[in-house]
Coordinates of C-alpha atoms and ligand atoms in Angstrom, one line a residue:
X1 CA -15.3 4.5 0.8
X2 CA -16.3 0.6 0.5
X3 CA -13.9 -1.2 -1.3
X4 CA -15.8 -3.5 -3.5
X5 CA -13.1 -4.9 -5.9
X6 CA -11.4 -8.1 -5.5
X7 CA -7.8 -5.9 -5.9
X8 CA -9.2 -3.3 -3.3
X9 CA -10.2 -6.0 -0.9
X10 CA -7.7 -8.3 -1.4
X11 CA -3.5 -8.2 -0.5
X12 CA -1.3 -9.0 -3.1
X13 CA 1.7 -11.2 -2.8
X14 CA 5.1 -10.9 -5.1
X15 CA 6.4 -14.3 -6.7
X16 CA 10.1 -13.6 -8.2
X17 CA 10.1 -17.0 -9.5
X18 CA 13.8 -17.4 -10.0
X19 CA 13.2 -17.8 -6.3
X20 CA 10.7 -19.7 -4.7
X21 CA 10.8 -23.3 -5.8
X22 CA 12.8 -25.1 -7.9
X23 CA 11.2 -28.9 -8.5
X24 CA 13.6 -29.7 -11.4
X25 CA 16.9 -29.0 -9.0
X26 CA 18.2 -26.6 -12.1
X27 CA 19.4 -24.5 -8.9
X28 CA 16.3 -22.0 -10.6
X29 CA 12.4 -21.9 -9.2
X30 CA 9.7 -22.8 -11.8
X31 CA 5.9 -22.6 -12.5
X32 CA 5.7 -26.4 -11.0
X33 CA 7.3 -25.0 -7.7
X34 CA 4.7 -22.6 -6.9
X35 CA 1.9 -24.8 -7.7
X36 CA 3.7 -26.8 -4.9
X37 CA 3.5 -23.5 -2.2
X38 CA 0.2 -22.5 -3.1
X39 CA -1.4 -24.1 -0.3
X40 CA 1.2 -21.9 1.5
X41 CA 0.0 -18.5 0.7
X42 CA -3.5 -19.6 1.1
X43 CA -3.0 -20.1 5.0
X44 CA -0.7 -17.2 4.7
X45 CA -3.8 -15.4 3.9
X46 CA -2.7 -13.5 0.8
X47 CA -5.2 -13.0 -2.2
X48 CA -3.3 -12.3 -5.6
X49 CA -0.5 -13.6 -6.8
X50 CA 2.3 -11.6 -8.7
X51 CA 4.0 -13.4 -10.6
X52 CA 7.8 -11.9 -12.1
X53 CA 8.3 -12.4 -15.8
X54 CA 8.2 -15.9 -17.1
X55 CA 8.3 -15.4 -20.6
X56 CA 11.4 -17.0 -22.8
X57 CA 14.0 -14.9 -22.6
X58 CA 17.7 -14.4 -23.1
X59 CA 17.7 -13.7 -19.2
X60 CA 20.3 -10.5 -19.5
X61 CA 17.8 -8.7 -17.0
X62 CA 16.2 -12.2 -15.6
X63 CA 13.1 -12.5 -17.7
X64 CA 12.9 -8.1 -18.0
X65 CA 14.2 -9.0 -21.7
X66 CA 11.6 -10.9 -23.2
X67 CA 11.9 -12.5 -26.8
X68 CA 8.6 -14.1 -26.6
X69 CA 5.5 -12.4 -25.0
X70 CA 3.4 -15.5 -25.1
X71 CA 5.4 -18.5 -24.3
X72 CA 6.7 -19.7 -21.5
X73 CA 10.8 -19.6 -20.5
X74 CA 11.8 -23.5 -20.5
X75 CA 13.6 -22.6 -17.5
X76 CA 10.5 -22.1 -15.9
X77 CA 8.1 -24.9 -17.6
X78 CA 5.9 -24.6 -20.5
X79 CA 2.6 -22.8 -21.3
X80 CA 1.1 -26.5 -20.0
X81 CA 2.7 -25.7 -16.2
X82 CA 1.4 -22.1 -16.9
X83 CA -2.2 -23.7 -17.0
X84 CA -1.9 -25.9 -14.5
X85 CA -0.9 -23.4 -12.2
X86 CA -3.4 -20.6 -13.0
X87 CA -6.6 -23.3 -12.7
X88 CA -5.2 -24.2 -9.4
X89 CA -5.0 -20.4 -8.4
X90 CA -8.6 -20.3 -9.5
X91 CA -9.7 -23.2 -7.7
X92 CA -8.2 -21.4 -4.5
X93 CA -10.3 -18.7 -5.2
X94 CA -6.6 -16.2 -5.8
X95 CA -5.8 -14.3 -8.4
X96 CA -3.0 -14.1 -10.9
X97 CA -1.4 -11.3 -12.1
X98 CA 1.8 -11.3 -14.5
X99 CA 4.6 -9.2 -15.7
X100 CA 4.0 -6.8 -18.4
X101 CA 6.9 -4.9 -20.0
X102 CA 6.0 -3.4 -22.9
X103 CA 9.1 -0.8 -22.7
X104 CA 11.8 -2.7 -24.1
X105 CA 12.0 -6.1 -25.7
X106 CA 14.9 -8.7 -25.9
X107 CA 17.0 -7.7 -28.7
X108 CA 16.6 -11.3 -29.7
X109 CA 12.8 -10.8 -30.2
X110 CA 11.7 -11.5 -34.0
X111 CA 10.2 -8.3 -33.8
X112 CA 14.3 -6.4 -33.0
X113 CA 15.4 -8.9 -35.5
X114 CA 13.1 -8.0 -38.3
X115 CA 13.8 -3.8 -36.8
X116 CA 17.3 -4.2 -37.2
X117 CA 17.5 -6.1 -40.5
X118 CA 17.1 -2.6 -42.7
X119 CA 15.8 0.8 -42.8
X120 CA 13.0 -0.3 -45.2
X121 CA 11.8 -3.3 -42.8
X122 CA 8.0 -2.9 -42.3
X123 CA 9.1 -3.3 -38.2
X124 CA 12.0 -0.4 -38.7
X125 CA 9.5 2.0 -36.7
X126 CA 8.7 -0.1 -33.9
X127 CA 11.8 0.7 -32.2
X128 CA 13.3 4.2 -31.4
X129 CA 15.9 4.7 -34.3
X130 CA 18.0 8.0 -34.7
X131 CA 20.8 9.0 -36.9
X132 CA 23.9 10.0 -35.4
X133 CA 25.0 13.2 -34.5
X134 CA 26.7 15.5 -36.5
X135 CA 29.4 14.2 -34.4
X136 CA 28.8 10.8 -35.1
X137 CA 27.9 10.4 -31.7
X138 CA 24.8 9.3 -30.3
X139 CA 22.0 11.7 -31.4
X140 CA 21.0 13.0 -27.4
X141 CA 22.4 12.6 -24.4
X142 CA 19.8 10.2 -22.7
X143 CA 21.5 7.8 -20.5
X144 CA 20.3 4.2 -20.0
X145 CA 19.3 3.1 -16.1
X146 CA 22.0 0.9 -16.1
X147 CA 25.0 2.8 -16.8
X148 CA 26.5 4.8 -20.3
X149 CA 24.6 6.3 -23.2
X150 CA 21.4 4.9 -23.7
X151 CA 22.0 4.9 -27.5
X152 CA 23.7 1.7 -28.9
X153 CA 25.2 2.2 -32.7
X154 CA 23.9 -0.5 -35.1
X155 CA 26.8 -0.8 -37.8
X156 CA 24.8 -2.6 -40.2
X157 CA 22.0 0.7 -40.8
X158 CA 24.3 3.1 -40.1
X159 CA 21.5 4.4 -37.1
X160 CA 21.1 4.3 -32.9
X161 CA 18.6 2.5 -31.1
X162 CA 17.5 3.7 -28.1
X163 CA 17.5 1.6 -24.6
X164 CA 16.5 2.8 -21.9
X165 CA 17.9 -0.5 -19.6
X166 CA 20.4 -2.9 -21.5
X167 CA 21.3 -2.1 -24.5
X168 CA 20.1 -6.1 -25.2
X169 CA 16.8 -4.2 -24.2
X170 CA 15.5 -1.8 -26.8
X171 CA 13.1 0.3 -26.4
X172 CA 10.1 -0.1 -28.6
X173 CA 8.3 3.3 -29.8
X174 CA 4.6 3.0 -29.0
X175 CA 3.6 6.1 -30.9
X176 CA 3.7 3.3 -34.0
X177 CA 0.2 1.8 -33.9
X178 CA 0.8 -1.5 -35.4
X179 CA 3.5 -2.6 -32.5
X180 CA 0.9 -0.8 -30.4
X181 CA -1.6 -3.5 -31.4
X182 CA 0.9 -6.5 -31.1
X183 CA 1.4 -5.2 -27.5
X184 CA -2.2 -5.2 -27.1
X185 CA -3.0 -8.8 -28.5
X186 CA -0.4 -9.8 -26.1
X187 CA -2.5 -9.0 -22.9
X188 CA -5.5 -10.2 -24.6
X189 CA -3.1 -13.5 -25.1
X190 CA -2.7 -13.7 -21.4
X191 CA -6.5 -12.2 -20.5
X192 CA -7.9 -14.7 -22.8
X193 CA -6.2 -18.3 -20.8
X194 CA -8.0 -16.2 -17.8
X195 CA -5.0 -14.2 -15.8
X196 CA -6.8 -11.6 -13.8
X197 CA -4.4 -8.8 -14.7
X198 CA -1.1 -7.0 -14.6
X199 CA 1.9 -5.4 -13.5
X200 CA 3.2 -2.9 -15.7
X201 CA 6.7 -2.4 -16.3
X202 CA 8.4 1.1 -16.1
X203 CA 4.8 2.4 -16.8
X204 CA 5.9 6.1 -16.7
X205 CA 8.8 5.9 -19.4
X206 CA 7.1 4.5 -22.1
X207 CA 6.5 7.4 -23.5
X208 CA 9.6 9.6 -25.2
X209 CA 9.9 13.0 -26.2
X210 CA 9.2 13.5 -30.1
X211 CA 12.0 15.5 -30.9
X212 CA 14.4 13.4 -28.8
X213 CA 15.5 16.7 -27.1
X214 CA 18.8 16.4 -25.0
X215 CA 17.9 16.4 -20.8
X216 CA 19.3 19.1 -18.3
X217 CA 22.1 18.3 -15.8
X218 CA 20.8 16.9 -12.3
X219 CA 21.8 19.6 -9.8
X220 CA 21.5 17.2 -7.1
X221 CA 23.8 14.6 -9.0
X222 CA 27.7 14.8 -7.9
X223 CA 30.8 13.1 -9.2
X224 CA 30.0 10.3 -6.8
X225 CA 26.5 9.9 -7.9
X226 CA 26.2 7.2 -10.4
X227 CA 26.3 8.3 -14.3
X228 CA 23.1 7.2 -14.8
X229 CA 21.5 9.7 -12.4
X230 CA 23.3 12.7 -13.9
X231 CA 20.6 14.1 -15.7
X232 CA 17.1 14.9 -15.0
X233 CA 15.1 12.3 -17.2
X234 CA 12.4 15.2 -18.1
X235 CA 12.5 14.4 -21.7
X236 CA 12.2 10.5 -21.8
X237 CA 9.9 9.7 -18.6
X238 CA 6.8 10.8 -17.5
X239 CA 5.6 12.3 -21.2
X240 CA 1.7 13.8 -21.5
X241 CA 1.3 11.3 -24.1
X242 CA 1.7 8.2 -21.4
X243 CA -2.1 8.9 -19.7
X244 CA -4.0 8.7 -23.2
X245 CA -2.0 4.6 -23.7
X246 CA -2.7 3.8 -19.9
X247 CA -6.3 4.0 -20.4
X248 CA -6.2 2.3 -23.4
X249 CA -4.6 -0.8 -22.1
X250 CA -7.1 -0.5 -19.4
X251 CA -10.1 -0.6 -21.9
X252 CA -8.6 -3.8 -23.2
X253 CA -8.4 -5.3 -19.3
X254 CA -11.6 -3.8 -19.1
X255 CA -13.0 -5.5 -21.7
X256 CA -12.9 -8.6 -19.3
X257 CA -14.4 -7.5 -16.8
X258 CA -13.0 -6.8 -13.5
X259 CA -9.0 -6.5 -14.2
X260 CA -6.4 -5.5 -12.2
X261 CA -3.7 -2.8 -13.8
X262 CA -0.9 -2.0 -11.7
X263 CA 1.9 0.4 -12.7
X264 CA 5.0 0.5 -11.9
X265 CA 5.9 4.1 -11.3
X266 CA 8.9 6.0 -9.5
X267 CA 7.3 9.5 -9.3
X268 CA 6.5 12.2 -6.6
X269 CA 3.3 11.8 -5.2
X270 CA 1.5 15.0 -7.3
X271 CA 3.0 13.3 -10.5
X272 CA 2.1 9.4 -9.6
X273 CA -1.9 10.3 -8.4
X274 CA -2.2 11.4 -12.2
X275 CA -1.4 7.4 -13.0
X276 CA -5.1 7.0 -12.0
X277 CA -6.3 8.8 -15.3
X278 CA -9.3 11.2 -15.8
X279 CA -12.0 9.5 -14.3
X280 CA -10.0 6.7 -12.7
X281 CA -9.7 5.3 -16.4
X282 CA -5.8 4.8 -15.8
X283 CA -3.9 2.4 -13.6
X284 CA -6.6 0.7 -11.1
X285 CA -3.1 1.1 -8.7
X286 CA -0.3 3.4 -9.6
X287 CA 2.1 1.4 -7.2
X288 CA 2.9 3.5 -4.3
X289 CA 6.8 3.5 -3.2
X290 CA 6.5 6.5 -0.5
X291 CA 7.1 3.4 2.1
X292 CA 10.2 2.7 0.8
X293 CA 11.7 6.1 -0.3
X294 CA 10.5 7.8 3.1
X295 CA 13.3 7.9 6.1
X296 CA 12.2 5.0 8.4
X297 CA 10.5 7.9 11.2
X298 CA 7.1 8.7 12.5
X299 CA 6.9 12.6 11.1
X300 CA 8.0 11.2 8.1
X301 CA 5.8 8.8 7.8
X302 CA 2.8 10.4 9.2
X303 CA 3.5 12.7 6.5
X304 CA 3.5 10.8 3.6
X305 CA 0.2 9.5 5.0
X306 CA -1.4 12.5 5.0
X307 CA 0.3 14.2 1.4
X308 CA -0.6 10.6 -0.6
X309 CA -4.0 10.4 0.6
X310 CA -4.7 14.1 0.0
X311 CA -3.5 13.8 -3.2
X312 CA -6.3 10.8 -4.4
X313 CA -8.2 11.7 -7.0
X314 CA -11.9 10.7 -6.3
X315 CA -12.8 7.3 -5.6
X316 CA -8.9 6.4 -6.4
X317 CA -8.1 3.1 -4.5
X318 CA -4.8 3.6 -2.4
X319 CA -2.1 0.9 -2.2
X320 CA 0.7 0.7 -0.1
X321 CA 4.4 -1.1 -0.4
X322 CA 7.3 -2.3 1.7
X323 CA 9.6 -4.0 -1.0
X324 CA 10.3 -5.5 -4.2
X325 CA 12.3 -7.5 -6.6
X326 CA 14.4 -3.9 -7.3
X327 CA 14.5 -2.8 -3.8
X328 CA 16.7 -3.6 -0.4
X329 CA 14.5 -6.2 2.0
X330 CA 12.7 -4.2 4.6
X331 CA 14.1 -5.9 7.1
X332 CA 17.8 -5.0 6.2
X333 CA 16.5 -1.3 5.6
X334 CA 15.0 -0.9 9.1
X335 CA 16.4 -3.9 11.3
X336 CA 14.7 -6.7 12.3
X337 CA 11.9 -5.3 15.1
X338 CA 11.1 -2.8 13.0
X339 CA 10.2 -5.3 10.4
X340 CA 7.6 -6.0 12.9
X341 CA 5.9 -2.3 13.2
X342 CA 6.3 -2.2 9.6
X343 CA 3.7 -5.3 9.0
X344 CA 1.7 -3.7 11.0
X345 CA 1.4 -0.5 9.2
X346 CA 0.8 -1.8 6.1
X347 CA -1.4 -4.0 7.3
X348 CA -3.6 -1.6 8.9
X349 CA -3.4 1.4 6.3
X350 CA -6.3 1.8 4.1
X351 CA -5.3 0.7 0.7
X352 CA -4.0 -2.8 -0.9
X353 CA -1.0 -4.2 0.7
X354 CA 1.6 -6.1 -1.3
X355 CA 4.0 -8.2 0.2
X356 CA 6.9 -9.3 -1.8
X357 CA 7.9 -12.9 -0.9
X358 CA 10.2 -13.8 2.4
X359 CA 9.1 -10.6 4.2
X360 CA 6.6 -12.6 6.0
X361 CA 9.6 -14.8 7.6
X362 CA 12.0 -11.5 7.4
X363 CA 14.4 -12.4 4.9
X364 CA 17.0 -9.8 5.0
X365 CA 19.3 -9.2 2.2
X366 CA 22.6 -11.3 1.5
X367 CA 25.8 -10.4 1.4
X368 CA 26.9 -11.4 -2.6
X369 CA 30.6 -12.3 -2.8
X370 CA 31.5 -10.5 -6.0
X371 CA 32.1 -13.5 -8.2
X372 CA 28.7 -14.7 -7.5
X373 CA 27.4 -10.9 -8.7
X374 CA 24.4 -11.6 -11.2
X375 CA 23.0 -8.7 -11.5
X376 CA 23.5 -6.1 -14.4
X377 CA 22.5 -3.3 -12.3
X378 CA 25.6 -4.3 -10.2
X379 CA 28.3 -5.5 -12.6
X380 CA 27.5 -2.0 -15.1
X381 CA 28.3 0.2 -12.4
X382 CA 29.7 -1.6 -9.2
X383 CA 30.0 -0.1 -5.8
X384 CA 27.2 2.6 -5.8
X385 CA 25.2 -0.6 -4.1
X386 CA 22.7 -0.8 -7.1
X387 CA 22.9 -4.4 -7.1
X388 CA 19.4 -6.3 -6.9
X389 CA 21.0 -10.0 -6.5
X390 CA 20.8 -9.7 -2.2
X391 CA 16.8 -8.8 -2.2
X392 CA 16.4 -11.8 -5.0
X393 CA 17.7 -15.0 -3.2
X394 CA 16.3 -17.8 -2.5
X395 CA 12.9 -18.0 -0.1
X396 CA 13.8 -20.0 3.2
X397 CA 11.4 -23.3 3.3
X398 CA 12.7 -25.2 6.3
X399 CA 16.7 -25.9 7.8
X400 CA 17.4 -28.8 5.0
X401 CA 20.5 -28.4 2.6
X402 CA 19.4 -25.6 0.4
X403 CA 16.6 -24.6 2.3
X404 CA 13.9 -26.4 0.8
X405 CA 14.3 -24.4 -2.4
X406 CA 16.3 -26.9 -4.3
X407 CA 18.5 -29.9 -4.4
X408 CA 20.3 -28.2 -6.9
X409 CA 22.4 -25.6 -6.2
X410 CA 20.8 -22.1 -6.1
X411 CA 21.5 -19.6 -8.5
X412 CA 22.1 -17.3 -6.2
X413 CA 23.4 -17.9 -2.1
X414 CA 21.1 -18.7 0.6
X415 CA 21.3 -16.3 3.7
X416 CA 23.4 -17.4 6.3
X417 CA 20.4 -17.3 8.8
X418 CA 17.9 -19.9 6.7
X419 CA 19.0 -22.4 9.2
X420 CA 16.5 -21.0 11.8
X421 CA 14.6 -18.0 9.7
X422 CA 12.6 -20.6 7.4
X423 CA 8.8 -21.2 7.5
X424 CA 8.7 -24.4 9.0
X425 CA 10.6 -23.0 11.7
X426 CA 9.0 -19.8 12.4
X427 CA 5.5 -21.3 11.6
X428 CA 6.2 -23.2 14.8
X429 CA 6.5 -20.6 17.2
X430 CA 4.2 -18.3 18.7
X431 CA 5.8 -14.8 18.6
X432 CA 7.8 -15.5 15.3
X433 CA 7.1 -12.9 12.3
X434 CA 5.6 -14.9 10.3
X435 CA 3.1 -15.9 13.2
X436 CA 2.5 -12.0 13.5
X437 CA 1.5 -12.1 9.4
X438 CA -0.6 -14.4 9.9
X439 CA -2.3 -12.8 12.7
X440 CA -2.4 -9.4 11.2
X441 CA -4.0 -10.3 8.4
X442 CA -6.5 -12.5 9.3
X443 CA -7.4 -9.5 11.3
X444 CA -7.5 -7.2 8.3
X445 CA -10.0 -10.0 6.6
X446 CA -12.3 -10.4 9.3
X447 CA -12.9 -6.6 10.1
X448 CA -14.3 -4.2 7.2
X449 CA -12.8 -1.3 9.3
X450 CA -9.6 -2.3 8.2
X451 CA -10.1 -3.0 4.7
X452 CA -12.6 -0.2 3.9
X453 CA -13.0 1.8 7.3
X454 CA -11.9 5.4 7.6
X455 CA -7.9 6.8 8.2
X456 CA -8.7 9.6 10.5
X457 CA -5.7 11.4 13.2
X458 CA -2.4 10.6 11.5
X459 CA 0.0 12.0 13.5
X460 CA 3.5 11.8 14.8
X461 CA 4.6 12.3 18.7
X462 CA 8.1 12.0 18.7
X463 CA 8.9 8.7 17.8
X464 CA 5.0 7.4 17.6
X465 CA 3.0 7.0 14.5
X466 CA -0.7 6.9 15.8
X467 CA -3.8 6.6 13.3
X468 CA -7.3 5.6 13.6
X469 CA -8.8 2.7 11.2
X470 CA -13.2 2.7 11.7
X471 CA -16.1 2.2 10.5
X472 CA -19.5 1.7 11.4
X473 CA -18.9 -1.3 13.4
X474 CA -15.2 -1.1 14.6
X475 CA -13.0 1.1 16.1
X476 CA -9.1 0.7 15.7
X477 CA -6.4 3.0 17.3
X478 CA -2.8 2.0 16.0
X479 CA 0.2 3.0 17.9
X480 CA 3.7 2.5 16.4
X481 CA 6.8 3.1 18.2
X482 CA 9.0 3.4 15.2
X483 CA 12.2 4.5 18.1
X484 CA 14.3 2.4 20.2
X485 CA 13.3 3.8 23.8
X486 CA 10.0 2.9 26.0
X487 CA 7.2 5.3 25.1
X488 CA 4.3 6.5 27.7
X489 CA 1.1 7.3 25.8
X490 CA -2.2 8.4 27.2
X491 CA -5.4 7.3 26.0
X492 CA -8.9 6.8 27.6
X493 CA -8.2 3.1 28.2
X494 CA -8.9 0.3 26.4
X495 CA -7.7 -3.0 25.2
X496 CA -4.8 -4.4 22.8
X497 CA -6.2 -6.3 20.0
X498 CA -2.3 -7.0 18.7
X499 CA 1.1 -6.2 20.0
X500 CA 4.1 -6.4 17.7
X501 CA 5.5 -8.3 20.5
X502 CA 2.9 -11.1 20.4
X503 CA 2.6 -11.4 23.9
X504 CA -0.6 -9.3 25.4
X505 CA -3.2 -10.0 23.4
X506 CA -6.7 -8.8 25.0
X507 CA -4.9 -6.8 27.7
X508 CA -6.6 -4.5 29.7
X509 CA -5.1 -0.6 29.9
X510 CA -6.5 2.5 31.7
X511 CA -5.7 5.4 31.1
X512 CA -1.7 5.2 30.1
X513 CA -0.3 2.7 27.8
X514 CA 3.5 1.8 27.5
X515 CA 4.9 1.1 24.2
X516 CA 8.1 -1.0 24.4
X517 CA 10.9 -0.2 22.4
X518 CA 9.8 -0.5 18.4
X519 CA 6.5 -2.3 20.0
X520 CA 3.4 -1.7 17.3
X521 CA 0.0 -2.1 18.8
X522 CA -3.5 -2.2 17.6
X523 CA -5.8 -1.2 20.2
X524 CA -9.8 -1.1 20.7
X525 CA -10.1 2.4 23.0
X526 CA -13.2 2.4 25.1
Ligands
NOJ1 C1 11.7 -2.6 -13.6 C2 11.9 -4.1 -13.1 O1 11.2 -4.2 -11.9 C3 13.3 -4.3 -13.1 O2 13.6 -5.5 -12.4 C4 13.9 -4.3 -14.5 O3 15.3 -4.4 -14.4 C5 13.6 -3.0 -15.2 N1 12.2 -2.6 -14.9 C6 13.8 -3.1 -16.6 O4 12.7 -3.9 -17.2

């Protein structure tokens, strides 16, 4: 299937921008600092930026509590920066995407303000208010994500509001249509100063069950699980009603003209493909996590291959994912050569790659002593290692104080390693990761194979991943030892177009090809 779309063609990068400059030395990255590392990601290679909320906001959840949809936080510059930054994207021929979350807002929005002010406010119904149970308790048993009840008692109107995060994040109830309009003149806010899309918070829990009715017990959960995986969330996630509002925000992006729509969506496979809507007039890309919830092994892997792309509807565009602002660093998942194999593979499957920041230089996650602990995920229910603060620190510039990120200090601690894993560094040297980014996906953009080109033959010998990438043109065979041991594979012969390794480009094979220990190879067969 040729993939004609900008977001089919191109690879998208994540910007948490807490994180990857700072030019005021507030210790905090702003809009000004990626203007500054734009020319960065150009020679990087990547297409789209991602850009993590930067709306003004109480920062509880670090921008996922918004009080303003169309400003700008002053912690990260004002809506001029914002300008400045997209028509410099432009001129670089990228793409910006931003944050949507149109679950919850800040309970410091006007729009909670005005809720919460009285029963008979005209804005009482755009949020999910319930009386209490006969008990007095809260009226269901839904739990929030971050810990306890997900119902938070408002003494003043004598109801419960619902959150489904924070409880200074309420949940707004898009079955109201005029909030469903605000939300919508909010992406035509954005759409209109010329962003080129969005990322959809929490897509699949927008929606909640009308009668609010209670959720069954997890059998998988036990005592050590945390609380807020107790339950199954069948009754607030993953509603009917949530495919009829998808493809309405998509008419609006569509309204535009070629828009991207990402959702954000933790769902099995069968469940996420329906994301794509009837007709593919849902998400353009459900966001695929199989890469990340799969155990790190080749029949694993090979499978998920095969199940996700069986599952496509029609014509649905595939995307893959290694990481995320919510999610442990790859490299700390799967160690630091596998890192290697695992740029590889998403750099060869067929579908849009993302790459969240620093995994080009293999940032790993740090250690947070626990009085440096920012995150709300960690303090609400410590010790189950929900904690999103080591995946979100600082991106690794060069060996200076701070690593280039600041003068400041950084909000949160650099890793210990910066002093040597740091772009300047690793751009110098041959075989470094960030050398085998850039190498991989220069390859992806100069061969159509890889971009729109066939998967055929994905299968799993012991520790090997092998799968073929062609078209018309090109043929690609790409072997992945995701063990630890030497590997003896037989092929017809041919040669390596890229070894993990970095070291035998355009060498010659016949017949029998070793694969070092967690050694990826691309290889032309004759
Ligand atoms: C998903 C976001 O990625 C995460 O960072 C946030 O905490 C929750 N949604 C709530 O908005």
């Amino acid at each position: 299937m040729q993939a004609t779309a900008w977001w089919q063609r191109g690879i998208i990068y994540e910007v948490y921008p807490r994180s990857f400059q700072d030019t005021n030395n507030d210790g905090i990255g702003d809009l000004a600092g990626i203007l500054t590392r734009l020319d960065y990601l150009v020679e990087l290679g990547v297409d789209v930026l991602w850009v993590a909320p930067i709306y003004p906001s109480p920062m509880e959840d670090f921008g996922y509590d918004i009080s303003d949809y169309c400003g700008i936080d002053g912690r990260f510059g004002t809506l001029a920066d914002f300008d400045e930054l997209l028509k410099a994207v432009l001129e670089r021929d990228l793409k910006l995407i931003l944050a949507f979350v149109p679950n919850h807002t800040s309970n410091k929005h006007p729009w909670f303000l005005e809720s919460r002010s009285s029963r008979e406010n005209s804005k009482r119904d755009w949020y999910l208010w319930r009386d209490a149970s006969e008990d007095g308790g809260p009226p269901n048993n839904w739990l929030s994500n971050f810990g306890g009840s997900g119902w938070e008692w408002d003494a003043t109107t004598k109801q419960y509001y619902y959150h489904s995060f924070l409880k200074q994040q309420p949940d707004v109830n898009w079955r109201n249509p005029s909030l469903r309009e605000a939300m919508f003149d909010v992406l035509r806010f954005w759409l209109d100063r010329g962003v080129d899309g969005f990322r959809v918070d929490v897509m699949w829990l927008l929606f909640k069950d009308e009668q609010f009715r209670n959720n069954p017990i997890n059998p998988a959960g036990h005592e050590n699980s945390p609380a807020s995986q107790r339950l199954l969330p069948i009754f607030n996630a993953d509603r009917p009603e949530i495919h009829g509002l998808v493809a309405s925000m998509r008419s609006v992006l569509d309204s535009y003209g070629e828009r991207l729509l990402l959702g954000e969506i933790y769902l099995p496979i069968n469940q996420l493909v329906l994301y794509y809507g009837k007709d593919l007039t849902g998400a353009s890309l459900p966001f695929n996590f199989q890469l990340i919830q799969c155990a790190w092994r080749a029949d694993a892997i090979a499978q998920i291959i095969r199940e996700y792309e069986a599952a496509l509807p029609p014509g649905a565009w595939p995307n893959w994912v290694l990481g995320n602002h919510d999610q442990a660093r790859i490299s700390s998942r799967v160690g630091a050569e596998q890192a290697r194999v695992a740029a590889m593979l998403l750099l060869t499957l067929r579908g849009t790659p993302t790459i969240y920041y620093g995994e080009e230089i293999g940032m790993r996650n740090v250690m947070i002593p626990p009085q440096e602990v920012q995150d709300p995920a960690e303090k609400n229910q410590p010790g189950f290692g929900l904690g999103r603060d080591p995946e979100r620190t600082p991106m690794s510039w060069d060996s200076s104080r701070s690593a280039g990120f600041t003068e400041g200090k950084p909000w949160l601690p650099l890793g210990e390693d910066y002093p040597t894993r740091n772009v300047v560094n690793l751009s110098c040297q041959r075989d470094s990761i960030l050398t085998l980014y850039r190498k991989l996906i220069r390859l992806r953009r100069s061969n159509e194979a890889l971009i729109s080109g066939r998967l055929k033959g994905v299968v799993a010998n012991g520790n090997v991943l092998r799968y073929e990438r062609s078209d018309d043109v090109k043929h690609f065979t790409i072997l992945l030892n995701l063990g630890h041991e030497q590997e003896e594979i037989s092929l017809e012969g041919g040669r390596v177009v890229v070894s993990t390794y970095l070291d035998r480009e355009d060498y010659l094979f016949e017949r029998n090809i070793s694969l070092r220990p967690s050694e990826g190879l691309i290889v032309n067969l004759r």
